[in-house]
């Protein structure tokens, strides 16, 4: 049972281009939507996160767009760089009660060509 | 990097043998998590702990058990390893905000 669906599975972008990764969810109890970045051989690291009452959050070249009515959110990487090449995971959290959990999407392997 | 270590980092074991993976933190965070990472599945929660001796099951808990006798240590045990448990296992910690988790370097487990 995958509660967070992520696409595409892989993405190749030219340096300077825009990378866009999409996620969709079903459970309206989710209360935070983070994105994690993982480099080969490393554990994932939190990149940026958004609450469902906010439509957009920007941190540097990374932007989350959130559409609550469609139950969708996306990560935009502006001016993509080869150093951004990594696997990106969207996720959704439940923060209350006994079910304090983070549910991850299946991941997107991003390659930025020089 | 958050003070999280995992041991061993690599292990090869045979089907049917017991295996214990250890996660150690120096951050004094309350919550600790065990995930497995497999291609096409992202990270899936196995078990988590919300305090010493307080644990709960995650999405893929069958075949796994955990223990937390000290704040800093969270053990994951495969009682009788199977080939389907070949995976990369990550430990994570958090304090307060569930969405903000810090991950360890991972343990690559191969069950032959």
XYZ file of N, CA and C in Angstrom:
678
model
N 0.854 -1.191 0.000
C 0.000 0.000 0.000
C 0.888 1.239 0.000
N 0.897 1.941 -1.128
C 1.721 3.132 -1.224
C 0.824 4.339 -1.140
N 0.964 5.102 -0.096
C 0.091 6.245 0.119
C 0.597 7.504 -0.555
N 1.848 7.514 -0.963
C 2.427 8.658 -1.657
C 3.017 8.146 -2.978
N 2.470 8.636 -4.079
C 2.916 8.204 -5.398
C 3.782 9.284 -6.027
N 4.948 8.878 -6.522
C 5.941 9.829 -7.032
C 6.268 9.518 -8.478
N 6.452 10.587 -9.260
C 6.848 10.434 -10.665
C 7.666 11.646 -11.102
N 8.556 11.497 -12.082
C 8.906 10.252 -12.766
C 9.882 9.425 -11.932
N 10.157 8.236 -12.372
C 11.117 7.380 -11.687
C 12.542 7.886 -11.916
N 12.795 8.405 -13.114
C 14.102 8.979 -13.415
C 13.916 10.207 -14.283
N 14.900 11.102 -14.210
C 14.793 12.390 -14.889
C 16.196 12.833 -15.294
N 16.325 13.229 -16.548
C 17.600 13.757 -17.038
C 17.367 15.176 -17.507
N 18.177 16.096 -17.001
C 18.017 17.515 -17.279
C 19.379 18.095 -17.650
N 19.375 19.051 -18.551
C 20.599 19.762 -18.882
C 20.925 20.791 -17.813
N 22.197 21.037 -17.627
C 22.634 22.080 -16.682
C 21.931 23.393 -17.006
N 21.412 24.037 -15.954
C 20.698 25.292 -16.133
C 19.202 25.130 -16.341
N 18.766 23.918 -16.571
C 17.346 23.665 -16.801
C 16.550 23.544 -15.508
N 15.258 23.330 -15.651
C 14.367 23.179 -14.492
C 14.016 21.703 -14.336
N 14.202 21.186 -13.125
C 13.819 19.806 -12.811
C 12.499 19.848 -12.051
N 11.564 19.008 -12.457
C 10.251 18.978 -11.808
C 9.903 17.542 -11.447
N 9.609 17.338 -10.163
C 9.233 16.015 -9.655
C 7.867 16.151 -8.987
N 6.988 15.208 -9.282
C 5.608 15.298 -8.813
C 5.245 14.184 -7.834
N 4.370 14.520 -6.895
C 3.867 13.539 -5.941
C 2.387 13.741 -5.702
N 1.695 12.656 -5.394
C 0.275 12.702 -5.089
C 0.010 11.851 -3.850
N -0.985 12.240 -3.084
C -1.301 11.504 -1.865
C -2.806 11.347 -1.735
N -3.216 10.435 -0.861
C -4.639 10.182 -0.634
C -5.095 10.552 0.774
N -4.229 10.329 1.740
C -4.624 10.459 3.141
C -4.662 11.931 3.566
N -5.840 12.442 3.866
C -5.967 13.848 4.239
C -5.482 14.117 5.660
N -5.083 13.083 6.375
C -4.537 13.275 7.722
C -3.066 13.702 7.692
N -2.425 13.600 6.537
C -1.034 14.052 6.442
C -0.959 15.543 6.778
N 0.042 15.931 7.566
C 0.101 17.324 7.988
C 1.393 18.043 7.637
N 2.335 17.354 7.016
C 3.554 18.008 6.541
C 4.060 17.221 5.345
N 4.666 17.938 4.399
C 5.115 17.306 3.165
C 6.558 17.721 2.901
N 7.505 16.876 3.317
C 8.919 17.185 3.098
C 9.472 16.524 1.841
N 10.589 17.047 1.402
C 11.371 16.418 0.340
C 12.746 16.094 0.902
N 13.230 14.889 0.557
C 14.542 14.462 0.972
C 15.425 14.240 -0.254
N 16.715 14.475 -0.052
C 17.720 14.312 -1.101
C 18.709 13.244 -0.645
N 19.035 12.319 -1.538
C 19.967 11.262 -1.163
C 21.043 11.099 -2.229
N 22.291 11.200 -1.791
C 23.431 10.942 -2.665
C 23.849 9.480 -2.508
N 24.477 8.911 -3.542
C 24.860 7.496 -3.484
C 25.709 7.182 -2.260
N 25.343 6.110 -1.569
C 26.109 5.668 -0.415
C 25.828 6.440 0.856
N 24.876 7.360 0.824
C 24.546 8.188 1.990
C 23.095 7.983 2.389
N 22.782 8.414 3.605
C 21.394 8.415 4.013
C 20.678 9.640 3.463
N 19.355 9.587 3.364
C 18.606 10.758 2.892
C 18.771 11.931 3.852
N 18.640 13.136 3.306
C 18.733 14.353 4.109
C 17.579 15.272 3.740
N 16.986 15.887 4.762
C 15.868 16.803 4.539
C 16.306 17.989 3.704
N 15.523 18.271 2.670
C 15.843 19.369 1.748
C 14.946 20.574 2.017
N 13.651 20.341 2.044
C 12.673 21.413 2.207
C 11.338 20.765 2.580
N 10.492 21.498 3.306
C 9.208 20.939 3.720
C 8.133 22.017 3.685
N 6.872 21.583 3.520
C 5.770 22.533 3.425
C 4.571 22.023 4.209
N 3.790 22.957 4.766
C 2.531 22.618 5.429
C 1.412 22.677 4.403
N 0.302 21.963 4.619
C -0.776 21.939 3.625
C -1.559 23.239 3.514
N -1.371 24.197 4.427
C -2.081 25.471 4.321
C -1.257 26.523 3.576
N -0.131 26.094 3.004
C 0.735 26.988 2.232
C 0.806 26.467 0.800
N 0.697 27.332 -0.190
C 0.674 26.874 -1.580
C 2.067 26.775 -2.203
N 3.016 27.511 -1.631
C 4.358 27.474 -2.203
C 5.386 27.819 -1.143
N 6.542 27.137 -1.221
C 7.651 27.473 -0.335
C 8.937 27.403 -1.141
N 9.742 28.422 -0.985
C 10.964 28.521 -1.780
C 12.163 28.641 -0.861
N 13.206 27.859 -1.166
C 14.470 27.970 -0.460
C 15.584 27.880 -1.495
N 16.136 29.036 -1.806
C 17.173 29.067 -2.822
C 16.636 28.634 -4.175
N 17.242 27.641 -4.778
C 16.808 27.165 -6.085
C 15.703 26.112 -5.993
N 15.333 25.746 -4.791
C 14.347 24.685 -4.580
C 13.003 25.284 -4.157
N 11.928 24.851 -4.842
C 10.587 25.334 -4.552
C 9.629 24.159 -4.473
N 8.786 24.158 -3.423
C 7.681 23.201 -3.352
C 6.413 23.951 -3.728
N 5.649 23.356 -4.657
C 4.314 23.845 -4.982
C 3.313 22.837 -4.445
N 2.270 23.333 -3.774
C 1.320 22.437 -3.112
C -0.091 22.756 -3.555
N -0.823 21.748 -3.993
C -2.213 21.891 -4.413
C -3.073 20.998 -3.530
N -3.663 21.589 -2.502
C -4.402 20.807 -1.510
C -5.647 20.149 -2.109
N -6.363 20.860 -2.961
C -7.598 20.313 -3.520
C -7.316 19.106 -4.423
N -6.192 19.140 -5.118
C -5.828 18.029 -6.002
C -5.029 16.965 -5.274
N -4.632 17.242 -4.037
C -3.792 16.339 -3.251
C -2.492 16.017 -3.992
N -1.875 17.085 -4.475
C -0.634 16.923 -5.215
C 0.372 17.964 -4.759
N 1.645 17.627 -4.841
C 2.702 18.587 -4.572
C 3.910 18.239 -5.433
N 4.717 19.238 -5.679
C 5.836 19.027 -6.575
C 7.060 19.802 -6.108
N 8.215 19.305 -6.546
C 9.498 19.962 -6.278
C 10.033 20.505 -7.594
N 10.377 21.785 -7.571
C 10.988 22.412 -8.733
C 12.419 22.791 -8.357
N 13.373 22.373 -9.180
C 14.764 22.771 -8.975
C 15.137 23.684 -10.139
N 15.309 24.956 -9.822
C 15.653 25.941 -10.844
C 17.155 25.917 -11.096
N 17.547 26.281 -12.323
C 18.969 26.360 -12.663
C 19.700 25.095 -12.177
N 19.212 23.948 -12.573
C 19.763 22.679 -12.115
C 21.257 22.566 -12.405
N 21.988 22.009 -11.437
C 23.438 21.863 -11.534
C 23.836 20.382 -11.430
N 24.991 20.027 -12.004
C 25.437 18.632 -11.887
C 25.489 18.146 -10.436
N 25.802 19.030 -9.514
C 25.837 18.680 -8.096
C 24.478 18.350 -7.519
N 23.407 18.647 -8.251
C 22.051 18.296 -7.815
C 21.715 16.853 -8.157
N 22.569 16.210 -8.929
C 22.332 14.814 -9.320
C 22.272 13.953 -8.067
N 21.119 13.355 -7.838
C 20.853 12.598 -6.615
C 19.487 11.938 -6.778
N 19.099 11.194 -5.766
C 17.747 10.646 -5.722
C 16.918 11.505 -4.783
N 15.738 11.887 -5.233
C 14.851 12.743 -4.455
C 13.607 11.957 -4.052
N 13.249 12.100 -2.788
C 12.066 11.432 -2.263
C 11.087 12.478 -1.733
N 9.843 12.393 -2.152
C 8.816 13.153 -1.468
C 8.321 12.296 -0.307
N 7.673 12.945 0.640
C 7.177 12.225 1.803
C 6.003 12.989 2.393
N 5.296 12.311 3.283
C 4.176 12.936 3.978
C 4.164 12.412 5.405
N 3.886 13.296 6.344
C 3.951 12.892 7.748
C 2.608 13.034 8.449
N 2.459 12.218 9.455
C 1.364 12.339 10.417
C 2.027 12.597 11.754
N 1.651 13.684 12.398
C 2.391 14.106 13.587
C 1.656 13.913 14.898
N 0.457 13.373 14.869
C -0.295 13.300 16.115
C -0.613 11.873 16.485
N -0.908 11.689 17.738
C -1.313 10.382 18.221
C -0.174 9.380 18.192
N -0.534 8.123 18.156
C 0.471 7.069 18.175
C 1.060 6.813 16.797
N 0.391 7.291 15.755
C 0.855 7.004 14.384
C 1.746 8.125 13.881
N 2.829 8.426 14.600
C 3.747 9.474 14.160
C 4.690 8.864 13.139
N 4.351 9.006 11.882
C 5.121 8.338 10.855
C 5.362 9.234 9.668
N 6.398 8.882 8.935
C 6.751 9.549 7.687
C 6.627 8.503 6.591
N 5.806 8.785 5.580
C 5.608 7.862 4.459
C 6.287 8.443 3.236
N 7.158 7.644 2.603
C 7.945 8.118 1.476
C 7.368 7.667 0.138
N 7.605 8.509 -0.880
C 7.364 8.086 -2.251
C 8.489 7.160 -2.696
N 8.378 6.665 -3.921
C 9.315 5.652 -4.407
C 10.633 6.223 -4.916
N 10.745 7.538 -5.028
C 12.011 8.153 -5.391
C 12.141 8.491 -6.875
N 12.902 9.544 -7.140
C 13.226 9.974 -8.509
C 14.733 10.165 -8.606
N 15.339 9.445 -9.541
C 16.776 9.605 -9.747
C 17.010 10.715 -10.756
N 17.566 11.818 -10.283
C 17.817 12.981 -11.127
C 19.270 12.991 -11.590
N 19.456 13.152 -12.894
C 20.787 13.329 -13.473
C 20.815 14.658 -14.190
N 21.740 15.516 -13.802
C 21.911 16.806 -14.459
C 23.183 16.745 -15.294
N 23.007 16.877 -16.591
C 24.137 16.777 -17.512
C 24.908 18.087 -17.589
N 26.230 18.034 -17.612
C 27.037 19.269 -17.635
C 26.969 19.990 -18.980
N 26.935 16.571 10.318
C 26.058 15.399 10.317
C 25.559 15.106 11.723
N 24.304 14.684 11.793
C 23.774 14.270 13.082
C 24.579 13.091 13.580
N 24.701 12.973 14.905
C 25.506 11.916 15.487
C 24.793 10.589 15.481
N 24.757 9.954 14.327
C 24.120 8.648 14.200
C 25.101 7.684 13.564
N 25.306 6.568 14.205
C 26.138 5.520 13.619
C 25.327 4.240 13.530
N 25.649 3.458 12.519
C 25.001 2.165 12.334
C 26.091 1.097 12.232
N 25.814 -0.045 12.841
C 26.770 -1.139 12.750
C 26.043 -2.473 12.644
N 26.583 -3.402 11.845
C 27.710 -3.187 10.938
C 27.276 -2.357 9.733
N 28.206 -1.923 8.914
C 27.851 -1.189 7.702
C 27.540 -2.143 6.545
N 28.152 -3.301 6.582
C 27.893 -4.323 5.570
C 27.845 -5.680 6.270
N 26.910 -6.512 5.796
C 26.857 -7.855 6.362
C 26.286 -8.810 5.338
N 26.910 -9.970 5.247
C 26.408 -11.062 4.425
C 26.105 -12.213 5.374
N 24.906 -12.745 5.277
C 24.518 -13.831 6.163
C 23.732 -14.870 5.386
N 23.546 -16.007 6.006
C 22.827 -17.096 5.331
C 21.367 -17.143 5.778
N 20.534 -17.631 4.910
C 19.113 -17.800 5.223
C 18.947 -18.606 6.502
N 18.067 -18.119 7.369
C 17.768 -18.834 8.601
C 18.579 -18.391 9.806
N 19.593 -17.590 9.611
C 20.408 -17.142 10.747
C 19.827 -15.863 11.334
N 20.016 -15.644 12.636
C 19.562 -14.399 13.248
C 20.565 -13.281 12.961
N 20.041 -12.074 12.832
C 20.884 -10.909 12.547
C 20.400 -9.740 13.397
N 21.333 -9.012 13.986
C 20.975 -7.800 14.733
C 21.758 -6.622 14.198
N 21.024 -5.581 13.865
C 21.620 -4.327 13.425
C 21.479 -3.307 14.546
N 22.509 -2.479 14.685
C 22.507 -1.517 15.786
C 22.529 -0.092 15.253
N 21.739 0.742 15.898
C 21.736 2.178 15.626
C 22.082 2.888 16.928
N 23.056 3.775 16.865
C 23.494 4.514 18.045
C 23.470 6.004 17.744
N 22.854 6.787 18.638
C 22.793 8.242 18.457
C 23.397 8.955 19.654
N 23.962 10.122 19.380
C 24.530 10.951 20.438
C 23.758 12.257 20.590
N 22.576 12.350 19.937
C 21.793 13.594 19.925
C 20.722 13.646 21.020
N 20.516 12.544 21.703
C 19.494 12.467 22.752
C 18.088 12.749 22.206
N 17.857 12.364 20.931
C 16.534 12.525 20.341
C 15.596 11.439 20.839
N 14.339 11.821 20.999
C 13.354 10.897 21.568
C 12.952 9.785 20.593
N 12.759 10.164 19.334
C 12.210 9.217 18.365
C 13.322 8.579 17.535
N 13.198 7.273 17.320
C 14.125 6.542 16.471
C 13.336 5.625 15.546
N 13.843 5.455 14.339
C 13.126 4.730 13.296
C 14.067 3.764 12.573
N 13.498 2.667 12.120
C 14.201 1.757 11.217
C 13.426 1.685 9.907
N 14.137 1.923 8.793
C 13.574 1.815 7.455
C 14.381 0.800 6.650
N 13.742 0.271 5.634
C 14.472 -0.472 4.628
C 14.279 0.231 3.279
N 15.328 0.207 2.477
C 15.273 0.861 1.164
C 15.513 -0.159 0.078
N 14.555 -0.266 -0.818
C 14.631 -1.197 -1.940
C 14.277 -0.450 -3.218
N 14.899 -0.787 -4.323
C 14.609 -0.118 -5.602
C 13.118 -0.169 -5.924
N 12.584 0.988 -6.298
C 11.174 1.053 -6.672
C 10.214 1.182 -5.516
N 10.725 1.089 -4.290
C 9.855 1.166 -3.105
C 10.176 2.336 -2.198
N 11.216 3.068 -2.504
C 11.581 4.163 -1.613
C 12.032 3.619 -0.274
N 11.682 4.356 0.774
C 11.993 3.920 2.135
C 10.689 3.502 2.809
N 10.713 2.333 3.399
C 9.526 1.836 4.082
C 9.832 1.629 5.567
N 8.930 2.094 6.398
C 9.127 2.040 7.838
C 8.920 0.619 8.359
N 9.880 0.153 9.148
C 9.798 -1.187 9.724
C 9.221 -1.110 11.142
N 9.903 -0.389 11.999
C 9.473 -0.157 13.380
C 9.967 1.224 13.787
N 9.344 1.771 14.816
C 9.860 3.002 15.373
C 9.702 2.999 16.891
N 10.421 3.910 17.530
C 10.396 4.009 18.980
C 10.132 5.450 19.383
N 9.259 5.624 20.372
C 8.958 6.968 20.864
C 9.434 7.158 22.295
N 10.323 6.282 22.732
C 10.925 6.388 24.049
C 11.542 5.059 24.441
N 12.287 5.074 25.557
C 12.900 3.833 26.026
C 11.807 2.800 26.284
N 11.965 1.658 25.682
C 11.056 0.516 25.799
C 9.690 0.755 25.171
N 9.530 1.871 24.458
C 8.270 2.169 23.766
C 8.481 2.058 22.265
N 7.885 1.041 21.657
C 8.057 0.846 20.227
C 6.719 0.534 19.574
N 6.687 0.694 18.244
C 5.465 0.385 17.510
C 5.838 -0.087 16.119
N 4.889 -0.797 15.481
C 5.146 -1.350 14.163
C 4.950 -0.320 13.065
N 5.697 -0.521 11.988
C 5.525 0.275 10.794
C 4.862 -0.540 9.704
N 5.058 -0.096 8.478
C 4.386 -0.690 7.322
C 4.843 -2.111 7.016
N 6.136 -2.420 7.259
C 6.688 -3.715 6.847
C 7.366 -4.408 8.031
N 6.653 -4.623 9.113
C 7.245 -5.121 10.352
C 7.369 -6.653 10.428
N 6.674 -7.381 9.580
C 6.715 -8.845 9.656
C 8.136 -9.358 9.478
N 8.576 -10.221 10.416
C 9.911 -10.808 10.349
C 10.974 -10.002 11.063
N 10.566 -8.868 11.634
C 11.504 -7.981 12.342
C 11.014 -7.727 13.768
N 11.975 -7.559 14.670
C 11.658 -7.097 16.016
C 12.673 -6.030 16.403
N 12.307 -5.206 17.374
C 13.192 -4.131 17.805
C 13.243 -4.073 19.315
N 14.273 -3.410 19.799
C 14.369 -3.150 21.240
C 15.096 -1.841 21.455
N 14.683 -1.156 22.504
C 15.331 0.097 22.886
C 15.402 0.144 24.407
N 16.557 -0.212 24.928
C 16.751 -0.241 26.376
C 17.412 1.034 26.890
N 18.006 1.802 25.985
C 18.616 3.081 26.317
C 18.220 4.112 25.272
N 18.198 5.357 25.652
C 17.822 6.407 24.707
C 18.670 6.358 23.449
N 19.947 6.073 23.587
C 20.861 6.188 22.464
C 20.916 4.985 21.533
N 20.353 3.851 21.931
C 20.492 2.645 21.113
C 19.145 2.067 20.699
N 19.073 1.699 19.424
C 17.851 1.100 18.877
C 18.301 -0.082 18.033
N 17.897 -1.283 18.447
C 18.348 -2.500 17.785
C 17.243 -3.077 16.903
N 17.634 -3.533 15.732
C 16.715 -4.211 14.812
C 17.179 -5.651 14.667
N 16.280 -6.594 14.930
C 16.635 -8.012 14.855
C 15.805 -8.737 13.820
N 16.490 -9.492 12.981
C 15.841 -10.420 12.074
C 16.019 -11.792 12.712
N 14.946 -12.356 13.206
C 15.038 -13.590 13.974
C 15.561 -14.740 13.140
N 15.117 -14.799 11.894
C 15.533 -15.852 10.968
C 15.544 -15.241 9.570
N 16.718 -14.792 9.155
C 16.820 -14.004 7.928
C 16.359 -14.779 6.692
N 15.692 -14.069 5.799
C 15.268 -14.634 4.517
C 15.828 -13.781 3.381
N 15.862 -14.334 2.189
C 16.421 -13.606 1.053
C 15.636 -12.327 0.752
N 14.349 -12.316 1.089
C 13.531 -11.123 0.851
C 13.909 -9.968 1.781
N 14.730 -10.241 2.778
C 15.189 -9.204 3.684
C 16.538 -8.614 3.263
N 17.047 -9.062 2.119
C 18.205 -8.400 1.526
C 17.807 -6.979 1.171
N 18.530 -6.006 1.720
C 18.118 -4.612 1.564
C 19.185 -3.707 2.159
N 18.966 -2.420 2.024
C 19.747 -1.435 2.756
C 18.865 -0.907 3.877
N 19.379 -0.974 5.094
C 18.611 -0.572 6.266
C 19.134 0.762 6.795
N 18.199 1.679 7.006
C 18.550 2.988 7.539
C 17.880 3.206 8.887
N 18.648 3.778 9.777
C 18.126 4.252 11.050
C 17.951 5.760 10.935
N 16.936 6.293 11.586
C 16.718 7.729 11.598
C 16.303 8.168 12.994
N 16.549 9.436 13.300
C 16.147 9.998 14.583
C 15.406 11.301 14.353
N 14.565 11.663 15.309
C 13.915 12.971 15.244
C 13.550 13.411 16.652
N 13.333 14.699 16.785
C 12.944 15.260 18.073
C 11.839 16.260 17.816
N 10.595 15.900 18.162
C 9.488 16.837 17.997
C 8.819 16.744 16.644
N 9.498 17.234 15.606
C 8.861 17.312 14.296
C 9.081 16.011 13.523
N 7.998 15.300 13.268
C 8.089 13.986 12.609
C 8.721 14.095 11.234
N 8.406 15.198 10.510
C 8.880 15.304 9.133
C 10.369 15.584 9.053
N 10.974 15.992 10.154
C 12.394 16.335 10.178
C 13.169 15.198 10.820
N 13.625 14.278 9.984
C 14.355 13.129 10.474
C 15.783 13.166 9.949
N 16.693 12.678 10.787
C 18.102 12.627 10.441
C 18.480 11.159 10.297
N 19.084 10.851 9.156
C 19.356 9.466 8.826
C 20.822 9.097 9.061
N 21.002 7.830 9.445
C 22.341 7.280 9.553
C 22.881 6.893 8.187
N 24.088 6.340 8.139
C 24.735 6.018 6.867
C 24.234 4.743 6.208
N 23.454 3.945 6.928
C 22.884 2.734 6.340
C 23.715 1.487 6.568
N 23.034 0.345 6.528
C 23.665 -0.978 6.587
C 23.179 -1.788 5.405
N 24.128 -2.264 4.613
C 23.759 -3.112 3.479
C 23.794 -4.561 3.932
N 22.629 -5.200 3.912
C 22.499 -6.585 4.350
C 22.174 -7.477 3.161
N 22.959 -8.515 3.017
C 22.714 -9.511 1.965
C 22.454 -10.856 2.627
N 21.322 -11.462 2.287
C 20.969 -12.777 2.817
C 21.051 -13.774 1.669
N 21.963 -14.733 1.799
C 22.180 -15.693 0.705
C 21.469 -17.014 0.964
